[in-house]
CSV table of C-alpha atoms and ligand atoms in Angstrom, one decimal:
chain,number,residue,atom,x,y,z
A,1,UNK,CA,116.8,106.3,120.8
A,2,UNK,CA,117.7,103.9,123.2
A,3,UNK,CA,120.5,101.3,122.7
A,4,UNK,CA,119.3,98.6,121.1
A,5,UNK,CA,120.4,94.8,122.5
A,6,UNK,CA,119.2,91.1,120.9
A,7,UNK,CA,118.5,88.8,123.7
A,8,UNK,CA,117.7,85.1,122.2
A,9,UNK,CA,115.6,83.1,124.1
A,10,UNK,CA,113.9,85.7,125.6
A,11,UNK,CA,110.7,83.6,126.9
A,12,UNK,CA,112.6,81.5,128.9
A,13,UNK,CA,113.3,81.3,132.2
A,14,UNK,CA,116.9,83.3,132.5
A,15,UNK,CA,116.1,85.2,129.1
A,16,UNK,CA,113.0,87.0,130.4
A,17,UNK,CA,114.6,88.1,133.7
A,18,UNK,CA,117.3,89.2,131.8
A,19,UNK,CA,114.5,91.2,129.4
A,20,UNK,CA,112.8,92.9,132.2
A,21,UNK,CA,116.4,94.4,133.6
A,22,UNK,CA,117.7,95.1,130.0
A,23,UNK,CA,114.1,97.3,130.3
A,24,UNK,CA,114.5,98.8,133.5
A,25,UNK,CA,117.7,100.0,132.3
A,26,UNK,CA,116.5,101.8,129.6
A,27,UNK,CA,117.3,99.4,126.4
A,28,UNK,CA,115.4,98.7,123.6
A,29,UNK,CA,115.0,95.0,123.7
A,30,UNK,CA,114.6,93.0,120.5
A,31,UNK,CA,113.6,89.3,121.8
A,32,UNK,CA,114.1,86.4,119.4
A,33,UNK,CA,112.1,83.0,120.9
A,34,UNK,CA,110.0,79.8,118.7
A,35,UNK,CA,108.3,78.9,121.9
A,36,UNK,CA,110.0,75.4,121.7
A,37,UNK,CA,107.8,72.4,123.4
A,38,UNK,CA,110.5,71.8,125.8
A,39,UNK,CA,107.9,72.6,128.2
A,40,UNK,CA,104.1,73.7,129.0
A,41,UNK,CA,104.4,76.9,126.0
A,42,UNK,CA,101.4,78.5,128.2
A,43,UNK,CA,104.2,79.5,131.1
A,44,UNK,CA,107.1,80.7,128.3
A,45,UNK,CA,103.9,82.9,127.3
A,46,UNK,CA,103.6,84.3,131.2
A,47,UNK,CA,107.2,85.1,131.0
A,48,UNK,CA,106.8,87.8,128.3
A,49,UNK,CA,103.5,88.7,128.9
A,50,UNK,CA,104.3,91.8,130.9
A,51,UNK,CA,107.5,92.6,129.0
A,52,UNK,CA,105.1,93.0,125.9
A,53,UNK,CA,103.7,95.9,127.5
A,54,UNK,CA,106.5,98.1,127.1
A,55,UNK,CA,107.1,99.9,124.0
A,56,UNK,CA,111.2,99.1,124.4
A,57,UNK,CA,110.7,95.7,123.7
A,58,UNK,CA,109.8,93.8,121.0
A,59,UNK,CA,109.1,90.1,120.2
A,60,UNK,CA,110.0,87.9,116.9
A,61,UNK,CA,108.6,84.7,117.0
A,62,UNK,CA,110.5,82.6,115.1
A,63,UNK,CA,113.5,79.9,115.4
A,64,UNK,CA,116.9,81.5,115.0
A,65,UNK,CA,117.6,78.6,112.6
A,66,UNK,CA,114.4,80.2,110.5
A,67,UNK,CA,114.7,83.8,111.0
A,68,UNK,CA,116.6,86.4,108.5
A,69,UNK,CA,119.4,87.1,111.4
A,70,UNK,CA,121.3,89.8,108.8
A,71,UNK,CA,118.3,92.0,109.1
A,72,UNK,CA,117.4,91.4,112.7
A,73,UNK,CA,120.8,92.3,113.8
A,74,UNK,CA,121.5,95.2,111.4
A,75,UNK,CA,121.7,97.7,114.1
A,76,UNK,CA,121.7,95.7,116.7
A,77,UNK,CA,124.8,96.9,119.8
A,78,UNK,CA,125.2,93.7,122.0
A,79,UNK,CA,123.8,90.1,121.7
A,80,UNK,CA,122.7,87.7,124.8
A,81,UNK,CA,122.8,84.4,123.0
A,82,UNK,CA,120.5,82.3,125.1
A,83,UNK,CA,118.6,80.2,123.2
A,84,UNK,CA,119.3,76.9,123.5
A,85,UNK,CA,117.4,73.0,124.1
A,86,UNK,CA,118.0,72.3,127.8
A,87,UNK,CA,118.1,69.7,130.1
A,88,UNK,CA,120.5,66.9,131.1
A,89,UNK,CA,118.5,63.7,131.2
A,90,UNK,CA,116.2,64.5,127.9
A,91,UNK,CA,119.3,65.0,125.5
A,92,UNK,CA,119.5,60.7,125.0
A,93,UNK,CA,118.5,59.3,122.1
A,94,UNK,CA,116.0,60.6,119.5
A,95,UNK,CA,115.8,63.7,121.4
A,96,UNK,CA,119.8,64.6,120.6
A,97,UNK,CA,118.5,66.1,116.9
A,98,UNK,CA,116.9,68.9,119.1
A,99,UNK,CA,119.8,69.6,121.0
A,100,UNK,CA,121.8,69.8,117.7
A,101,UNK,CA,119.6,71.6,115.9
A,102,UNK,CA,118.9,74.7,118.4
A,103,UNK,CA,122.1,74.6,120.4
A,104,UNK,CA,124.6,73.7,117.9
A,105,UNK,CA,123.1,75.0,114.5
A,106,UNK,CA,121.3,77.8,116.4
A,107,UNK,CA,124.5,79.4,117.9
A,108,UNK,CA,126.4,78.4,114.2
A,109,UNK,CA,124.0,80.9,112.5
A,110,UNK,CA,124.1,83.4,114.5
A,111,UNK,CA,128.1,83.5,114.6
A,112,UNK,CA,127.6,83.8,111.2
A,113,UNK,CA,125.4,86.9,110.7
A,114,UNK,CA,127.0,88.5,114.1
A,115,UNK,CA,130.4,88.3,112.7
A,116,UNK,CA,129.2,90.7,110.2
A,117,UNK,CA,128.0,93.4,112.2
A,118,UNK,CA,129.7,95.5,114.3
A,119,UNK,CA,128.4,94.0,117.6
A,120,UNK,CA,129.9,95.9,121.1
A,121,UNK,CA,129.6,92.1,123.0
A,122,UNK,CA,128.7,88.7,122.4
A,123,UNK,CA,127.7,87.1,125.5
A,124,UNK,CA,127.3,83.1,125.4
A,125,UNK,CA,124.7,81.3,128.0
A,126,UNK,CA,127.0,78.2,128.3
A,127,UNK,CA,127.0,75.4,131.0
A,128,UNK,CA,128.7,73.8,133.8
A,129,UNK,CA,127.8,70.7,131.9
A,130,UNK,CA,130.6,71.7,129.8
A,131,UNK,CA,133.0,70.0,132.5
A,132,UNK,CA,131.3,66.6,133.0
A,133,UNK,CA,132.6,64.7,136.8
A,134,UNK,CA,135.7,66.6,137.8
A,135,UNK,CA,138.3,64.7,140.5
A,136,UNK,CA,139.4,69.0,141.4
A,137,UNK,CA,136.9,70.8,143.4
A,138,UNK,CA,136.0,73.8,142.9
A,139,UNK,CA,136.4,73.9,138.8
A,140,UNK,CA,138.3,76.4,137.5
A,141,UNK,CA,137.8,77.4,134.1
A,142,UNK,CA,140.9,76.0,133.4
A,143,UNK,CA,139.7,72.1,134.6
A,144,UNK,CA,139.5,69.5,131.5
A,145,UNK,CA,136.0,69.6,129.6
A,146,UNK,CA,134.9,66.2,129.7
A,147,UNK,CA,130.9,66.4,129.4
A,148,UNK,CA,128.9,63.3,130.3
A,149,UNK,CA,125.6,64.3,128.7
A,150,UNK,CA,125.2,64.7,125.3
A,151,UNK,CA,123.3,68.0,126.2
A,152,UNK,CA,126.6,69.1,128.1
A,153,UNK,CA,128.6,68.3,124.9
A,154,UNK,CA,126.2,70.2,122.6
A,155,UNK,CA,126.8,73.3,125.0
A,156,UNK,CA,130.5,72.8,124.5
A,157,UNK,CA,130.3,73.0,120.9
A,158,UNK,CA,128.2,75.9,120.8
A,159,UNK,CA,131.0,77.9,123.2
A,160,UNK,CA,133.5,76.4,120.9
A,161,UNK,CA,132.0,78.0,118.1
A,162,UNK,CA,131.5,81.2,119.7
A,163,UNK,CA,135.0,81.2,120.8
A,164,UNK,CA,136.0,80.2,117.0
A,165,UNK,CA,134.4,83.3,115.8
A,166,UNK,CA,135.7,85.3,118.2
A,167,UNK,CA,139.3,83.9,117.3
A,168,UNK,CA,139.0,83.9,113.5
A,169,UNK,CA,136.9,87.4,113.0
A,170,UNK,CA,137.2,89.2,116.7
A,171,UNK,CA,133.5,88.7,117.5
A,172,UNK,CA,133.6,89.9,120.9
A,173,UNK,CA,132.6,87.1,123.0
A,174,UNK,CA,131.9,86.0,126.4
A,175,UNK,CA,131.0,82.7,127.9
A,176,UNK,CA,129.1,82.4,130.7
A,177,UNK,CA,129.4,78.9,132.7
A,178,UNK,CA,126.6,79.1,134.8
A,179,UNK,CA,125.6,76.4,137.5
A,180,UNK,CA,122.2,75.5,138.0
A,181,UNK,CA,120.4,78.2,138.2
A,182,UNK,CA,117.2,78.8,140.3
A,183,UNK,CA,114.5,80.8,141.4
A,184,UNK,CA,111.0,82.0,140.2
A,185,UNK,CA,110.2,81.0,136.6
A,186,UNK,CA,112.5,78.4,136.6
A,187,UNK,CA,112.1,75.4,134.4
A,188,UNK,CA,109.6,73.0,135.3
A,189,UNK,CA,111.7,69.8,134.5
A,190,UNK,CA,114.4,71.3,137.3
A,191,UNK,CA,115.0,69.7,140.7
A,192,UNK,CA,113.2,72.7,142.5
A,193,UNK,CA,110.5,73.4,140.2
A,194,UNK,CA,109.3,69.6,140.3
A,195,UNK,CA,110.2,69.1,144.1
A,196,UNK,CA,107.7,72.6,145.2
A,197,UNK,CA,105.0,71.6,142.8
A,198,UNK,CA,104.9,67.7,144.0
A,199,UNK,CA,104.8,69.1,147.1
A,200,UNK,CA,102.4,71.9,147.0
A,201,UNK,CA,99.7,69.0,144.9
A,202,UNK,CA,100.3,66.8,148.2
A,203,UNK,CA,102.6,64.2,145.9
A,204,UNK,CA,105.6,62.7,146.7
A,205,UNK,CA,108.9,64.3,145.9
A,206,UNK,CA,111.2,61.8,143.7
A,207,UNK,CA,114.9,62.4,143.6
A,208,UNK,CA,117.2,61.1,141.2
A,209,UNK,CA,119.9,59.2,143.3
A,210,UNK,CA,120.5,59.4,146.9
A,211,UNK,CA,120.3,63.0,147.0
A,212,UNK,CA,124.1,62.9,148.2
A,213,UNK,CA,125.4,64.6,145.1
A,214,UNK,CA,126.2,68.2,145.4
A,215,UNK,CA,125.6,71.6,143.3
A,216,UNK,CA,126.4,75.2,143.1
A,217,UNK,CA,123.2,76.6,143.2
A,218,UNK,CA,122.9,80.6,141.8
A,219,UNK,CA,119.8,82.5,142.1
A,220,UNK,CA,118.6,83.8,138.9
A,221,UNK,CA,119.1,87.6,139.6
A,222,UNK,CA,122.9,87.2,140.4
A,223,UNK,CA,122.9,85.2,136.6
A,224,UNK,CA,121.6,88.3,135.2
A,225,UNK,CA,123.7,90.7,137.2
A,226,UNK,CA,126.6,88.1,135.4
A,227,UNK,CA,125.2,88.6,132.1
A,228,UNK,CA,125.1,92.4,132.3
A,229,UNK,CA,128.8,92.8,134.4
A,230,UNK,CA,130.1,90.7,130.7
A,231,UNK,CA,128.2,93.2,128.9
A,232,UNK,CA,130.7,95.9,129.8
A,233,UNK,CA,133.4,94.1,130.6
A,234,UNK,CA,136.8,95.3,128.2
A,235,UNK,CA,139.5,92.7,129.8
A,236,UNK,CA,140.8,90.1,127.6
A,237,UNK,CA,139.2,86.7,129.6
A,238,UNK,CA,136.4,85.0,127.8
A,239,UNK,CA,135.6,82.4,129.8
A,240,UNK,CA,133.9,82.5,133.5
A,241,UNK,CA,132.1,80.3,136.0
A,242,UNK,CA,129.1,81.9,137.3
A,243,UNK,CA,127.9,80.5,140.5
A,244,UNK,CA,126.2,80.9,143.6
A,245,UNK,CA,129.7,80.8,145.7
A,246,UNK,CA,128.9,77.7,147.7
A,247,UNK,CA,128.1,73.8,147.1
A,248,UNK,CA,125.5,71.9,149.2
A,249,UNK,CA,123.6,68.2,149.2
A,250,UNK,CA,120.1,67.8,147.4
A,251,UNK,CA,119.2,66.2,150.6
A,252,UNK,CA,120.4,69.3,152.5
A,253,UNK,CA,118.3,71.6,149.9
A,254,UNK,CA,115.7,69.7,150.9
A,255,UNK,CA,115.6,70.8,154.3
A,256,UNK,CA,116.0,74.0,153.2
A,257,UNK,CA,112.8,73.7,151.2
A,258,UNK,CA,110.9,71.9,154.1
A,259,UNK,CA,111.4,74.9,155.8
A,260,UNK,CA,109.7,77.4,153.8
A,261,UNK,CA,106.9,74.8,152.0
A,262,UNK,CA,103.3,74.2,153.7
A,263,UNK,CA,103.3,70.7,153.6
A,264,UNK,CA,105.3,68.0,154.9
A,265,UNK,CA,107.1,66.6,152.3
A,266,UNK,CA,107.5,63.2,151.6
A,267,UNK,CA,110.7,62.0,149.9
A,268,UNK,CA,111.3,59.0,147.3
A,269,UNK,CA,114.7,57.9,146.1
A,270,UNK,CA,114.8,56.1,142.5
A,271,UNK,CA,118.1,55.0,140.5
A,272,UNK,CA,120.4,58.3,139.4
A,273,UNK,CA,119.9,59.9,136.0
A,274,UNK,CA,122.1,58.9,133.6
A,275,UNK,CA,123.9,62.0,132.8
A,276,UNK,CA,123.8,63.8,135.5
A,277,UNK,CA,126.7,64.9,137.1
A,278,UNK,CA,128.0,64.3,140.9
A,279,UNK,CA,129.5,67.4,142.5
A,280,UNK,CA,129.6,70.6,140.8
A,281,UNK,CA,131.2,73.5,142.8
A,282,UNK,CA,132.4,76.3,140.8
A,283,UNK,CA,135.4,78.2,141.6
A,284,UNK,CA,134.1,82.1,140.6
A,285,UNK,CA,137.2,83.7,141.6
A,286,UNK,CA,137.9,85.0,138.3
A,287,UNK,CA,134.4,86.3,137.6
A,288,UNK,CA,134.7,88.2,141.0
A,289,UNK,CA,138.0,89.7,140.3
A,290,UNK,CA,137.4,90.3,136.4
A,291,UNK,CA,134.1,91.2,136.1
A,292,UNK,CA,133.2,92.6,140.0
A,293,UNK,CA,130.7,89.5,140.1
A,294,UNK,CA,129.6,88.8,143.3
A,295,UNK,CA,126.5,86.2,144.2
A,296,UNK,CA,123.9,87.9,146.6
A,297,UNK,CA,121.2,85.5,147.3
A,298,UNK,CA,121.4,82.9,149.6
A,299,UNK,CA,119.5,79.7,148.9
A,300,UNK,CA,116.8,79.8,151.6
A,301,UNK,CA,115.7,83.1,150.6
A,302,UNK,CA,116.0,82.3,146.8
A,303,UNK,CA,113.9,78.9,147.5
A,304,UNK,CA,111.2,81.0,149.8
A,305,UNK,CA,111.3,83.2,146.2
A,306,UNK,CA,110.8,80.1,144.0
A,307,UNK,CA,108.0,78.3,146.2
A,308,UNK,CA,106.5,82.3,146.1
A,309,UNK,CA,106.0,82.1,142.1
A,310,UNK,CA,105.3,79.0,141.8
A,311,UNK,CA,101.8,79.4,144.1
A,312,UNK,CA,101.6,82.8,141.7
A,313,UNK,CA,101.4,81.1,138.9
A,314,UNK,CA,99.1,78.5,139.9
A,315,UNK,CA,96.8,80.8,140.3
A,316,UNK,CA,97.6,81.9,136.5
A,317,UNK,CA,97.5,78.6,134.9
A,318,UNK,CA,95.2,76.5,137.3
A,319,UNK,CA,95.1,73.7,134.8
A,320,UNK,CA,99.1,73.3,134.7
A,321,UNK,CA,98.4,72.0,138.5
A,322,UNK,CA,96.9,68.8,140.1
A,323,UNK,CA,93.0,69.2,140.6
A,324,UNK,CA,92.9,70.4,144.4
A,325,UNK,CA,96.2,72.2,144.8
B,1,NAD,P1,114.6,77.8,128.8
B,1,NAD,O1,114.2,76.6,128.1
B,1,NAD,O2,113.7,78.3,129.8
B,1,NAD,O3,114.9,79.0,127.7
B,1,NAD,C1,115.4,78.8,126.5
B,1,NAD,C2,114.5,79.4,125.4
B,1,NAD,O4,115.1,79.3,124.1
B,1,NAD,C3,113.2,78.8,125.3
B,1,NAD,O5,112.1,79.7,125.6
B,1,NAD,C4,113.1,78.2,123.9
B,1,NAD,O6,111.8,78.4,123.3
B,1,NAD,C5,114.1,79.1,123.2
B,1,NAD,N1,114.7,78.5,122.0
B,1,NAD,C6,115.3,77.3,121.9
B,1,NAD,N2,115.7,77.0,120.7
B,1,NAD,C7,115.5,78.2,120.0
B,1,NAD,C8,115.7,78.5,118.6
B,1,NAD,N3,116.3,77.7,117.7
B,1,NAD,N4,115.3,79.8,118.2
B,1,NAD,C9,114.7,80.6,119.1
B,1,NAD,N5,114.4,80.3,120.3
B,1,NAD,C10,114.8,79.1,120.8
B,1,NAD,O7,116.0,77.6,129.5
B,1,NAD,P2,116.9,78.3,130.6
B,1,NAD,O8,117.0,77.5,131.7
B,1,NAD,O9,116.4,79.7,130.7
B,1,NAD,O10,118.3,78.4,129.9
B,1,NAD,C11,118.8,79.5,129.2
B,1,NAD,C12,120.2,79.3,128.7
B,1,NAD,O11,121.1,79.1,129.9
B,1,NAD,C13,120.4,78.0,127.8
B,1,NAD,O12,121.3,78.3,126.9
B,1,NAD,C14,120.9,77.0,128.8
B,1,NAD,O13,121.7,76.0,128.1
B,1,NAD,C15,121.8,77.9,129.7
B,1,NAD,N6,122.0,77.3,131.1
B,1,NAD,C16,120.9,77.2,131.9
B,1,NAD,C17,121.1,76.7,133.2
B,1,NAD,C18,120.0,76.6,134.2
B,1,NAD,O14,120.3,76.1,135.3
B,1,NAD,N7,118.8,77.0,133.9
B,1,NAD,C19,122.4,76.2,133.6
B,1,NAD,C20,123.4,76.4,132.7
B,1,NAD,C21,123.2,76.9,131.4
């Protein structure tokens, strides 16, 4: 019998890559996703489409708010907590009760029924978001939390709950900080996911600011290698940034992605999101020495990867895409 592992969230765009190497490494993969409108549901169904095909992995449909969590995790050895409502600049106003509802209440839950069960490790998909505009760069783990979005401060008090749990009744948790993360399947309301598909439908690319702000961009795979290095991990930290080991302008990213996109692209500046963050840089020092993480994929060749899947799925979904792309 292979060793069973929850992974929540499983259709989305970390959770299935995370999925297919659970899979290739021989787990039994119990996924738990509600398709959430967050965006197009067609493309979360691509993402599991071929992980259905294996016998290891199953799919429950359902909201982890909804879901009888005692018998799903009954004999269950590690959980990859996921789930969650993303995005910076949606979390305002009337939107906030979905943030609260699947980040906050979501994570509450399953803290509840996990703490139950003898689980091996608790691994927690948190957020850079958590630290908000930081004077200090890189960000330790250590630097103040001061979120600016109210999705950022919904991710903070889901790791604060995690961390509670782990504190009060020794779930075995670790939180994962990770810094915008990129590459093929990536959310379509993310920088690199609108900027390709403008592009590729001959559209103008519009970038929130003046495309002088900075990130720490980490390829997806080097996420999941994170996630699964935390899986084993036995040192007493429980807390690391996970990034891609370097910091660079939008502006400059979007050179990079000049370089490896058909078209010309044509650029257009409009007033900054409120929410968003300036700089993020993460200092992953203690994720290399604790955990043996160590970033592989540079951004060119992760972009040339995203711009890749994104035609691939084009052909997939042809109505997702501009008539004539
Ligand atoms: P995603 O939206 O692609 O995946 C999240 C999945 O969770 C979705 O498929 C959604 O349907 C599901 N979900 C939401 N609420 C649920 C609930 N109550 N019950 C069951 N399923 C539910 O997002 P992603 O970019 O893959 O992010 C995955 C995780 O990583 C999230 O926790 C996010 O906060 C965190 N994170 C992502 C990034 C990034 O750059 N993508 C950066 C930092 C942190």
């Amino acid at each position: 019998m292979p060793q069973k592992v929850l992974v929540t969230g499983a259709a989305g765009f970390i959770g299935s890559h995370l999925c297919e190497s659970l899979l290739a490494r021989s787990f039994g993969v119990v996924g738990v996703d509600c398709f959430t409108s967050n965006y197009d549901v067609r493309i979360k169904r691509e993402h599991v489409r071929h992980l259905q095909e294996s016998k290891d992995f199953s799919l429950v449909e359902a909201s982890l708010n909804d879901v009888d969590l005692d018998g799903l995790l009954a004999d269950v050895d590690c959980i990859f907590h996921l789930a969650a409502q993303p995005g910076v600049r949606q979390s305002w106003h009337e939107r906030f009760d979905d943030y609260v509802d699947c980040n906050i209440r979501a994570t509450h839950k399953l803290c509840e029924s996990a703490r139950k069960q003898d689980i091996r490790r608790f691994v927690f998909a948190s957020s850079s978001s958590v630290y908000g505009n930081t004077a200090q760069l890189p960000m330790s783990e250590l630097h103040p939390t001061h979120p600016v979005s109210p999705y950022g401060v919904t991710k903070l008090c889901s790791e604060d709950l995690c961390l509670l749990f782990s504190r009060n009744f020794g779930l075995p948790v670790v939180a994962l900080r990770f810094f915008t993360v990129f590459g093929p399947r990536q959310r379509p309301d993310m920088a690199f996911h609108r900027f390709i598909k403008s592009a590729l439908e001959g559209r103008s690319i519009s970038v929130f600011g003046t495309g002088a702000q900075t990130r720490d961009f980490t390829f997806v795979s080097d996420v999941v290698d994170a996630i699964l290095l935390a899986m084993d991990y036995s040192g007493s930290e429980s807390i690391f940034n996970i990034g891609g080991g370097k910091r660079i302008t939008l502006n400059s990213a979007l050179d990079l992605l000049a370089e490896v996109l058909p078209h010309e692209v044509d650029v257009r500046y409009e007033e900054p999101a409120i929410g968003d963050v300036t700089h993020t840089y993460a200092d992953i020092g203690l994720a290399r020495r604790e955990l043996g993480y160590s970033p592989q994929t540079s951004i060119d060749e992760g972009l040339a990867r995203e711009v890749e899947w994104v035609q691939t799925l084009r052909k997939r979904l042809k109505s997702y895409y501009r008539e004539g792309f």
